[in-house]
Amino acid sequence: MKILSVDDNPQNRNIMEIALSKQHDIASSDGTEPILALMEQHQPQVVLMDILLSNGLTGYDLVEQITQSGEYDDCEIIFISALTSSEDKLTAYGYGGDDYIAKPVDFKELNEKLKRVELRITERNNLKEMYDVASTTAFTSMQQASELGELVSFFTDNLDVTDLDALFANVQQYFTNAGASCCVEFRVANQYHQFPKQTISELEKEILELGRRAKRIVPFSSNLLFNAPACSILVKGINAKDEGLLGRLRDNFAILLTIIESRMEFIEQQLEKATIRQQALNTLKSQLADDFSTIKKLCSEQDKQVKILVNDLSQAIQSKMITLGLDEEQESELVGLVDETKEIVEETLVLSFTLEEKLQAITKRLKAVE
């Protein structure tokens, strides 16, 4: 990857070249050379820009020249500075910075950021190819469909979407069709989900976090941050030069945010229903465990009593049978003993009704969560 490092400190430039030259094609400047001439000469994909320079200009000034030229829109700008306040980072983003790293430079952190830049460049190139193909095939239909028609299509296409990854993919496609790109934060059930997961920069994450308490629309040069309670969208690379078109795009993006907000409410409701259902199932499981424990205990108790009765009956009969010659009185006595035993058995079988009641209660609970 081609990198241009701008720093007025020769020691910093030397360290940067040593650290990055093995993996990247890096060129350096102290900031005194015309920045556009350097950009034309080296064609960098990434500019590492120091903010405080000693030549009367700042890194902001040089980046402004780069962005205003309109020839290096795909070049990633990473500001490097000892200034680390939120205001400084926001200022850097407003001047066109894509990311920010504090001095002294942590080269492990810098390499991670450069890896994300490479992923973004690859993704952007892929999106450009997709956009070029899509723009060719969609030009005729774009003439026939109004901007509101795009919003209606987005709304209808997402009626059944309940997955955040799928929702972001559709949002991303919408902005790709509009010639822009985006970062999104969805807020569901007190959790924050930021997209795109693999390529979003730390500075973009901070911007989206600010959206949690910012006003509805916040402009950052050619970027716009749209905010709602359940969602923030950072729209990047809006190339509309016509004020009327830009105004319409802002209105359309605000409407899009409202559509997404309603979808987020539905997703949260589905999550709440799933949570309630899961709680009911957990309660049922606990109740069933208790009931089955009771059933097991009752069955064990009944078996024990039946065994005792049978044993007693057997012993009683054997005892009477010792005298083999039974007279009428003895036979009557034996019959009475058997009848008495039957009554005891019938009393014991009352436990079966308790078991049946427990099973009916289980059935009712199962129906309650169907």
Short mmCIF file of C-alpha atoms in Angstrom, two decimals:
data_model
loop_
_atom_site.label_atom_id
_atom_site.label_comp_id
_atom_site.label_asym_id
_atom_site.label_seq_id
_atom_site.Cartn_x
_atom_site.Cartn_y
_atom_site.Cartn_z
CA MET A 1 0.00 0.00 0.00
CA LYS A 2 1.34 3.47 -0.92
CA ILE A 3 1.69 5.79 2.09
CA LEU A 4 2.70 9.46 2.33
CA SER A 5 3.94 10.56 5.76
CA VAL A 6 3.94 14.31 6.50
CA ASP A 7 5.79 15.39 9.67
CA ASP A 8 8.15 18.32 10.27
CA ASN A 9 10.24 16.26 12.72
CA PRO A 10 12.96 14.34 10.80
CA GLN A 11 13.33 11.81 13.63
CA ASN A 12 9.61 11.02 13.48
CA ARG A 13 9.78 10.61 9.70
CA ASN A 14 12.78 8.28 9.99
CA ILE A 15 11.09 6.11 12.63
CA MET A 16 7.91 5.97 10.53
CA GLU A 17 9.84 4.86 7.43
CA ILE A 18 11.72 2.15 9.36
CA ALA A 19 8.52 0.84 10.94
CA LEU A 20 6.41 0.73 7.76
CA SER A 21 8.82 0.29 4.85
CA LYS A 22 8.90 -3.52 5.08
CA GLN A 23 5.17 -3.84 4.44
CA HIS A 24 4.34 -0.66 2.57
CA ASP A 25 5.68 1.75 -0.05
CA ILE A 26 6.22 4.87 2.08
CA ALA A 27 7.36 8.36 1.11
CA SER A 28 7.97 11.24 3.55
CA SER A 29 7.76 15.02 3.56
CA ASP A 30 8.37 17.75 6.13
CA GLY A 31 5.32 19.65 4.89
CA THR A 32 7.19 22.40 3.08
CA GLU A 33 6.66 20.92 -0.39
CA PRO A 34 3.37 21.64 -2.19
CA ILE A 35 1.04 18.90 -1.02
CA LEU A 36 -0.78 18.48 -4.34
CA ALA A 37 2.53 18.02 -6.15
CA LEU A 38 3.43 15.30 -3.64
CA MET A 39 0.05 13.65 -4.14
CA GLU A 40 0.49 13.67 -7.91
CA GLN A 41 4.03 12.33 -7.65
CA HIS A 42 3.43 9.49 -5.18
CA GLN A 43 -0.30 8.72 -5.67
CA PRO A 44 -0.65 7.55 -2.05
CA GLN A 45 -3.59 5.50 -0.84
CA VAL A 46 -3.04 6.70 2.73
CA VAL A 47 -1.71 10.01 4.08
CA LEU A 48 -0.34 10.07 7.64
CA MET A 49 -0.71 13.77 8.46
CA ASP A 50 0.81 15.57 11.43
CA ILE A 51 -1.38 18.47 12.57
CA LEU A 52 1.15 20.93 14.04
CA LEU A 53 3.73 21.82 11.37
CA SER A 54 6.47 24.46 11.46
CA ASN A 55 6.04 26.00 8.02
CA GLY A 56 3.13 28.30 8.82
CA LEU A 57 0.54 25.75 7.70
CA THR A 58 -1.22 23.04 9.67
CA GLY A 59 -2.09 19.49 8.73
CA TYR A 60 -5.70 20.69 8.48
CA ASP A 61 -4.66 23.18 5.77
CA LEU A 62 -2.86 20.53 3.72
CA VAL A 63 -5.73 18.04 4.00
CA GLU A 64 -8.17 20.78 2.98
CA GLN A 65 -6.12 21.34 -0.18
CA ILE A 66 -6.24 17.61 -0.90
CA THR A 67 -10.00 17.32 -0.40
CA GLN A 68 -10.82 20.51 -2.30
CA SER A 69 -8.84 19.33 -5.33
CA GLY A 70 -11.42 16.57 -5.83
CA GLU A 71 -8.77 14.28 -7.34
CA TYR A 72 -7.96 12.17 -4.27
CA ASP A 73 -11.34 11.37 -2.76
CA ASP A 74 -10.36 7.72 -2.34
CA CYS A 75 -7.22 8.55 -0.38
CA GLU A 76 -7.53 7.77 3.35
CA ILE A 77 -6.37 10.48 5.77
CA ILE A 78 -5.10 9.48 9.22
CA PHE A 79 -4.21 12.46 11.41
CA ILE A 80 -1.32 11.95 13.83
CA SER A 81 -1.02 14.42 16.69
CA ALA A 82 -0.43 14.93 20.39
CA LEU A 83 -3.80 16.71 20.47
CA THR A 84 -6.22 14.09 21.79
CA SER A 85 -9.37 15.89 22.99
CA SER A 86 -12.78 15.09 21.51
CA GLU A 87 -12.90 18.60 20.02
CA ASP A 88 -9.58 18.03 18.23
CA LYS A 89 -10.79 14.70 16.85
CA LEU A 90 -14.07 16.23 15.66
CA THR A 91 -12.15 19.06 13.98
CA ALA A 92 -9.92 16.54 12.24
CA TYR A 93 -12.96 14.60 11.03
CA GLY A 94 -14.56 17.80 9.75
CA TYR A 95 -11.47 18.55 7.68
CA GLY A 96 -11.69 15.16 6.01
CA GLY A 97 -9.85 12.83 8.38
CA ASP A 98 -10.83 9.17 8.22
CA ASP A 99 -9.07 8.21 11.45
CA TYR A 100 -6.90 9.63 14.22
CA ILE A 101 -3.92 8.35 16.22
CA ALA A 102 -2.23 10.02 19.18
CA LYS A 103 1.46 10.69 19.65
CA PRO A 104 3.70 9.03 20.63
CA VAL A 105 2.65 6.59 17.92
CA ASP A 106 1.81 3.06 19.01
CA PHE A 107 2.90 1.19 15.87
CA LYS A 108 0.85 -1.87 16.80
CA GLU A 109 -2.23 0.36 16.84
CA LEU A 110 -1.13 2.07 13.61
CA ASN A 111 -0.66 -1.27 11.84
CA GLU A 112 -4.15 -2.36 12.95
CA LYS A 113 -5.58 0.85 11.54
CA LEU A 114 -3.68 0.36 8.27
CA LYS A 115 -5.10 -3.17 8.03
CA ARG A 116 -8.60 -1.71 8.38
CA VAL A 117 -7.72 0.87 5.72
CA GLU A 118 -6.69 -1.94 3.35
CA LEU A 119 -9.99 -3.69 4.04
CA ARG A 120 -11.89 -0.45 3.38
CA ILE A 121 -9.97 0.15 0.16
CA THR A 122 -10.75 -3.39 -1.01
CA GLU A 123 -14.38 -3.00 -0.01
CA ARG A 124 -14.60 0.41 -1.69
CA ASN A 125 -13.11 -0.96 -4.90
CA ASN A 126 -15.61 -3.80 -4.83
CA LEU A 127 -18.44 -1.37 -4.18
CA LYS A 128 -17.23 0.83 -7.04
CA GLU A 129 -17.31 -2.12 -9.37
CA MET A 130 -20.77 -3.00 -8.11
CA TYR A 131 -21.84 0.62 -8.43
CA ASP A 132 -20.51 0.90 -11.99
CA VAL A 133 -22.38 -2.23 -13.01
CA ALA A 134 -25.50 -1.20 -11.11
CA SER A 135 -25.46 2.36 -12.46
CA THR A 136 -25.31 1.08 -16.04
CA THR A 137 -28.26 -1.29 -15.63
CA ALA A 138 -30.25 0.95 -13.30
CA PHE A 139 -29.94 4.25 -15.16
CA THR A 140 -33.16 3.80 -17.14
CA SER A 141 -35.15 2.67 -14.11
CA MET A 142 -33.69 5.51 -12.01
CA GLN A 143 -35.10 7.97 -14.53
CA GLN A 144 -38.54 6.43 -14.16
CA ALA A 145 -38.53 6.01 -10.38
CA SER A 146 -38.62 8.97 -8.04
CA GLU A 147 -36.48 9.33 -4.96
CA LEU A 148 -39.52 8.58 -2.83
CA GLY A 149 -39.97 5.40 -4.82
CA GLU A 150 -36.56 4.26 -3.57
CA LEU A 151 -37.69 4.85 -0.01
CA VAL A 152 -40.92 2.93 -0.58
CA SER A 153 -38.92 0.05 -2.01
CA PHE A 154 -36.62 0.09 0.98
CA PHE A 155 -39.64 0.05 3.30
CA THR A 156 -41.34 -2.88 1.56
CA ASP A 157 -38.09 -4.85 1.20
CA ASN A 158 -37.50 -4.67 4.94
CA LEU A 159 -40.98 -5.51 6.23
CA ASP A 160 -39.91 -9.05 7.15
CA VAL A 161 -36.34 -8.26 8.21
CA THR A 162 -35.61 -9.01 11.88
CA ASP A 163 -31.85 -9.56 11.65
CA LEU A 164 -29.53 -6.56 12.20
CA ASP A 165 -26.89 -7.80 9.73
CA ALA A 166 -29.53 -8.13 7.01
CA LEU A 167 -30.95 -4.70 7.85
CA PHE A 168 -27.52 -3.07 7.60
CA ALA A 169 -26.83 -4.81 4.29
CA ASN A 170 -30.01 -3.24 2.89
CA VAL A 171 -29.14 0.18 4.34
CA GLN A 172 -25.66 -0.06 2.84
CA GLN A 173 -27.12 -1.01 -0.55
CA TYR A 174 -29.48 1.98 -0.41
CA PHE A 175 -26.59 4.41 0.08
CA THR A 176 -24.47 2.63 -2.54
CA ASN A 177 -27.28 3.23 -5.02
CA ALA A 178 -27.24 6.88 -3.94
CA GLY A 179 -23.48 7.10 -4.61
CA ALA A 180 -22.51 7.33 -0.93
CA SER A 181 -21.39 5.03 1.89
CA CYS A 182 -22.37 4.76 5.52
CA CYS A 183 -21.62 3.60 9.05
CA VAL A 184 -24.52 2.67 11.33
CA GLU A 185 -25.17 2.12 15.01
CA PHE A 186 -28.32 0.18 15.96
CA ARG A 187 -29.46 0.39 19.58
CA VAL A 188 -31.61 -2.55 20.70
CA ALA A 189 -32.42 -3.74 24.23
CA ASN A 190 -29.77 -1.45 25.76
CA GLN A 191 -27.07 -2.88 23.48
CA TYR A 192 -25.11 -1.09 20.74
CA HIS A 193 -24.36 -2.70 17.36
CA GLN A 194 -22.02 -0.82 14.98
CA PHE A 195 -21.57 -1.58 11.27
CA PRO A 196 -19.66 -2.36 9.11
CA LYS A 197 -18.12 -4.61 11.74
CA GLN A 198 -14.76 -5.28 10.06
CA THR A 199 -13.85 -1.92 8.55
CA ILE A 200 -15.32 0.80 10.78
CA SER A 201 -12.61 3.11 12.16
CA GLU A 202 -12.20 4.12 15.80
CA LEU A 203 -13.01 7.72 14.92
CA GLU A 204 -16.22 6.68 13.16
CA LYS A 205 -17.16 4.66 16.24
CA GLU A 206 -16.74 7.78 18.39
CA ILE A 207 -18.85 9.85 15.98
CA LEU A 208 -21.68 7.28 16.15
CA GLU A 209 -21.44 7.25 19.95
CA LEU A 210 -21.90 11.03 19.96
CA GLY A 211 -25.10 10.45 17.99
CA ARG A 212 -26.68 8.88 21.07
CA ARG A 213 -27.14 12.36 22.51
CA ALA A 214 -26.73 14.64 19.49
CA LYS A 215 -29.38 16.55 17.55
CA ARG A 216 -31.26 15.01 14.61
CA ILE A 217 -28.80 16.00 11.84
CA VAL A 218 -25.12 16.94 12.33
CA PRO A 219 -23.07 17.99 9.25
CA PHE A 220 -19.34 17.17 8.90
CA SER A 221 -18.27 18.82 5.63
CA SER A 222 -19.38 16.32 2.95
CA ASN A 223 -20.51 13.90 5.67
CA LEU A 224 -23.80 13.90 7.56
CA LEU A 225 -24.72 12.27 10.86
CA PHE A 226 -28.42 11.37 11.24
CA ASN A 227 -29.63 10.46 14.73
CA ALA A 228 -32.70 8.86 16.29
CA PRO A 229 -33.24 7.10 19.64
CA ALA A 230 -32.69 3.63 18.18
CA CYS A 231 -30.26 4.40 15.35
CA SER A 232 -27.48 6.71 14.10
CA ILE A 233 -26.29 6.81 10.48
CA LEU A 234 -23.03 8.45 9.39
CA VAL A 235 -23.37 9.14 5.65
CA LYS A 236 -20.03 9.62 3.89
CA GLY A 237 -18.97 10.91 0.50
CA ILE A 238 -22.07 12.84 -0.56
CA ASN A 239 -20.99 14.25 -3.94
CA ALA A 240 -24.08 16.34 -4.68
CA LYS A 241 -22.99 19.85 -5.72
CA ASP A 242 -26.47 21.19 -6.40
CA GLU A 243 -28.00 22.69 -3.24
CA GLY A 244 -31.49 21.61 -4.24
CA LEU A 245 -30.40 18.01 -4.77
CA LEU A 246 -28.43 18.05 -1.52
CA GLY A 247 -31.51 19.31 0.32
CA ARG A 248 -33.64 16.53 -1.14
CA LEU A 249 -31.04 13.93 -0.23
CA ARG A 250 -30.99 15.17 3.36
CA ASP A 251 -34.78 14.95 3.49
CA ASN A 252 -34.74 11.46 1.98
CA PHE A 253 -32.07 10.26 4.40
CA ALA A 254 -34.10 11.64 7.30
CA ILE A 255 -37.16 9.74 6.05
CA LEU A 256 -35.01 6.63 5.69
CA LEU A 257 -33.95 7.04 9.33
CA THR A 258 -37.63 7.15 10.36
CA ILE A 259 -38.30 3.93 8.43
CA ILE A 260 -35.32 2.24 10.09
CA GLU A 261 -36.49 3.52 13.49
CA SER A 262 -39.88 1.83 13.03
CA ARG A 263 -38.17 -1.39 11.99
CA MET A 264 -35.97 -1.20 15.10
CA GLU A 265 -39.07 -0.87 17.28
CA PHE A 266 -40.49 -4.03 15.68
CA ILE A 267 -37.20 -5.91 16.18
CA GLU A 268 -37.10 -4.87 19.83
CA GLN A 269 -40.71 -6.01 20.31
CA GLN A 270 -39.81 -9.39 18.80
CA LEU A 271 -36.86 -9.66 21.16
CA GLU A 272 -39.09 -8.78 24.12
CA LYS A 273 -41.62 -11.44 23.07
CA ALA A 274 -38.84 -13.98 22.72
CA THR A 275 -37.54 -13.05 26.16
CA ILE A 276 -41.01 -13.38 27.73
CA ARG A 277 -41.54 -16.72 26.01
CA GLN A 278 -38.18 -17.96 27.20
CA GLN A 279 -38.97 -16.87 30.76
CA ALA A 280 -42.29 -18.74 30.56
CA LEU A 281 -40.52 -21.85 29.30
CA ASN A 282 -37.96 -21.61 32.08
CA THR A 283 -40.75 -21.27 34.66
CA LEU A 284 -42.52 -24.25 33.11
CA LYS A 285 -39.38 -26.33 33.27
CA SER A 286 -39.00 -25.52 36.94
CA GLN A 287 -42.65 -26.32 37.66
CA LEU A 288 -42.46 -29.58 35.71
CA ALA A 289 -39.37 -30.59 37.63
CA ASP A 290 -41.20 -30.01 40.91
CA ASP A 291 -44.31 -31.82 39.71
CA PHE A 292 -42.43 -34.84 38.43
CA SER A 293 -40.52 -34.98 41.70
CA THR A 294 -43.85 -35.04 43.55
CA ILE A 295 -45.22 -37.70 41.20
CA LYS A 296 -42.16 -39.83 41.71
CA LYS A 297 -42.48 -39.50 45.46
CA LEU A 298 -46.21 -40.37 45.41
CA CYS A 299 -45.65 -43.38 43.19
CA SER A 300 -42.88 -44.60 45.46
CA GLU A 301 -45.09 -44.16 48.50
CA GLN A 302 -48.01 -45.99 46.84
CA ASP A 303 -45.79 -48.87 45.76
CA LYS A 304 -44.46 -49.16 49.26
CA GLN A 305 -47.95 -49.27 50.82
CA VAL A 306 -49.23 -51.80 48.26
CA LYS A 307 -46.26 -54.05 49.00
CA ILE A 308 -46.97 -53.82 52.71
CA LEU A 309 -50.66 -54.69 52.20
CA VAL A 310 -49.91 -57.61 49.95
CA ASN A 311 -47.36 -58.91 52.39
CA ASP A 312 -49.76 -58.55 55.33
CA LEU A 313 -52.54 -60.26 53.38
CA SER A 314 -50.25 -63.11 52.43
CA GLN A 315 -49.11 -63.61 55.99
CA ALA A 316 -52.69 -63.45 57.29
CA ILE A 317 -53.89 -66.05 54.82
CA GLN A 318 -50.98 -68.32 55.54
CA SER A 319 -51.69 -68.00 59.23
CA LYS A 320 -55.31 -69.04 58.76
CA MET A 321 -54.42 -71.84 56.43
CA ILE A 322 -52.41 -73.56 59.14
CA THR A 323 -55.64 -75.04 60.40
CA LEU A 324 -56.72 -76.83 57.26
CA GLY A 325 -60.09 -77.87 58.40
CA LEU A 326 -62.01 -74.61 58.34
CA ASP A 327 -65.49 -74.41 59.72
CA GLU A 328 -68.11 -71.85 58.74
CA GLU A 329 -66.99 -69.40 61.39
CA GLN A 330 -63.43 -69.60 60.22
CA GLU A 331 -64.42 -69.12 56.60
CA SER A 332 -66.51 -66.10 57.61
CA GLU A 333 -63.56 -64.72 59.52
CA LEU A 334 -61.26 -65.19 56.49
CA VAL A 335 -63.76 -63.51 54.15
CA GLY A 336 -64.02 -60.61 56.59
CA LEU A 337 -60.28 -60.27 56.65
CA VAL A 338 -60.13 -60.15 52.84
CA ASP A 339 -62.90 -57.53 52.72
CA GLU A 340 -61.07 -55.44 55.28
CA THR A 341 -57.92 -55.63 53.19
CA LYS A 342 -59.84 -54.54 50.08
CA GLU A 343 -61.06 -51.44 51.90
CA ILE A 344 -57.53 -50.54 52.90
CA VAL A 345 -56.36 -51.02 49.31
CA GLU A 346 -59.15 -48.74 48.03
CA GLU A 347 -58.08 -46.05 50.49
CA THR A 348 -54.54 -46.37 49.26
CA LEU A 349 -55.63 -46.01 45.62
CA VAL A 350 -56.91 -42.52 46.39
CA LEU A 351 -53.33 -41.50 45.65
CA SER A 352 -54.01 -42.19 41.97
CA PHE A 353 -56.41 -39.26 41.87
CA THR A 354 -53.66 -36.98 43.14
CA LEU A 355 -51.40 -38.20 40.36
CA GLU A 356 -54.10 -37.53 37.77
CA GLU A 357 -54.60 -33.97 39.05
CA LYS A 358 -50.87 -33.30 38.75
CA LEU A 359 -50.82 -34.57 35.17
CA GLN A 360 -53.79 -32.37 34.26
CA ALA A 361 -51.98 -29.35 35.74
CA ILE A 362 -48.93 -30.15 33.58
CA THR A 363 -51.12 -30.33 30.47
CA LYS A 364 -52.65 -26.92 31.21
CA ARG A 365 -49.22 -25.32 31.65
CA LEU A 366 -48.04 -26.77 28.36
CA LYS A 367 -51.03 -25.28 26.55
CA ALA A 368 -50.35 -21.89 28.15
CA VAL A 369 -47.03 -21.53 26.28
CA GLU A 370 -48.06 -22.98 22.93
#
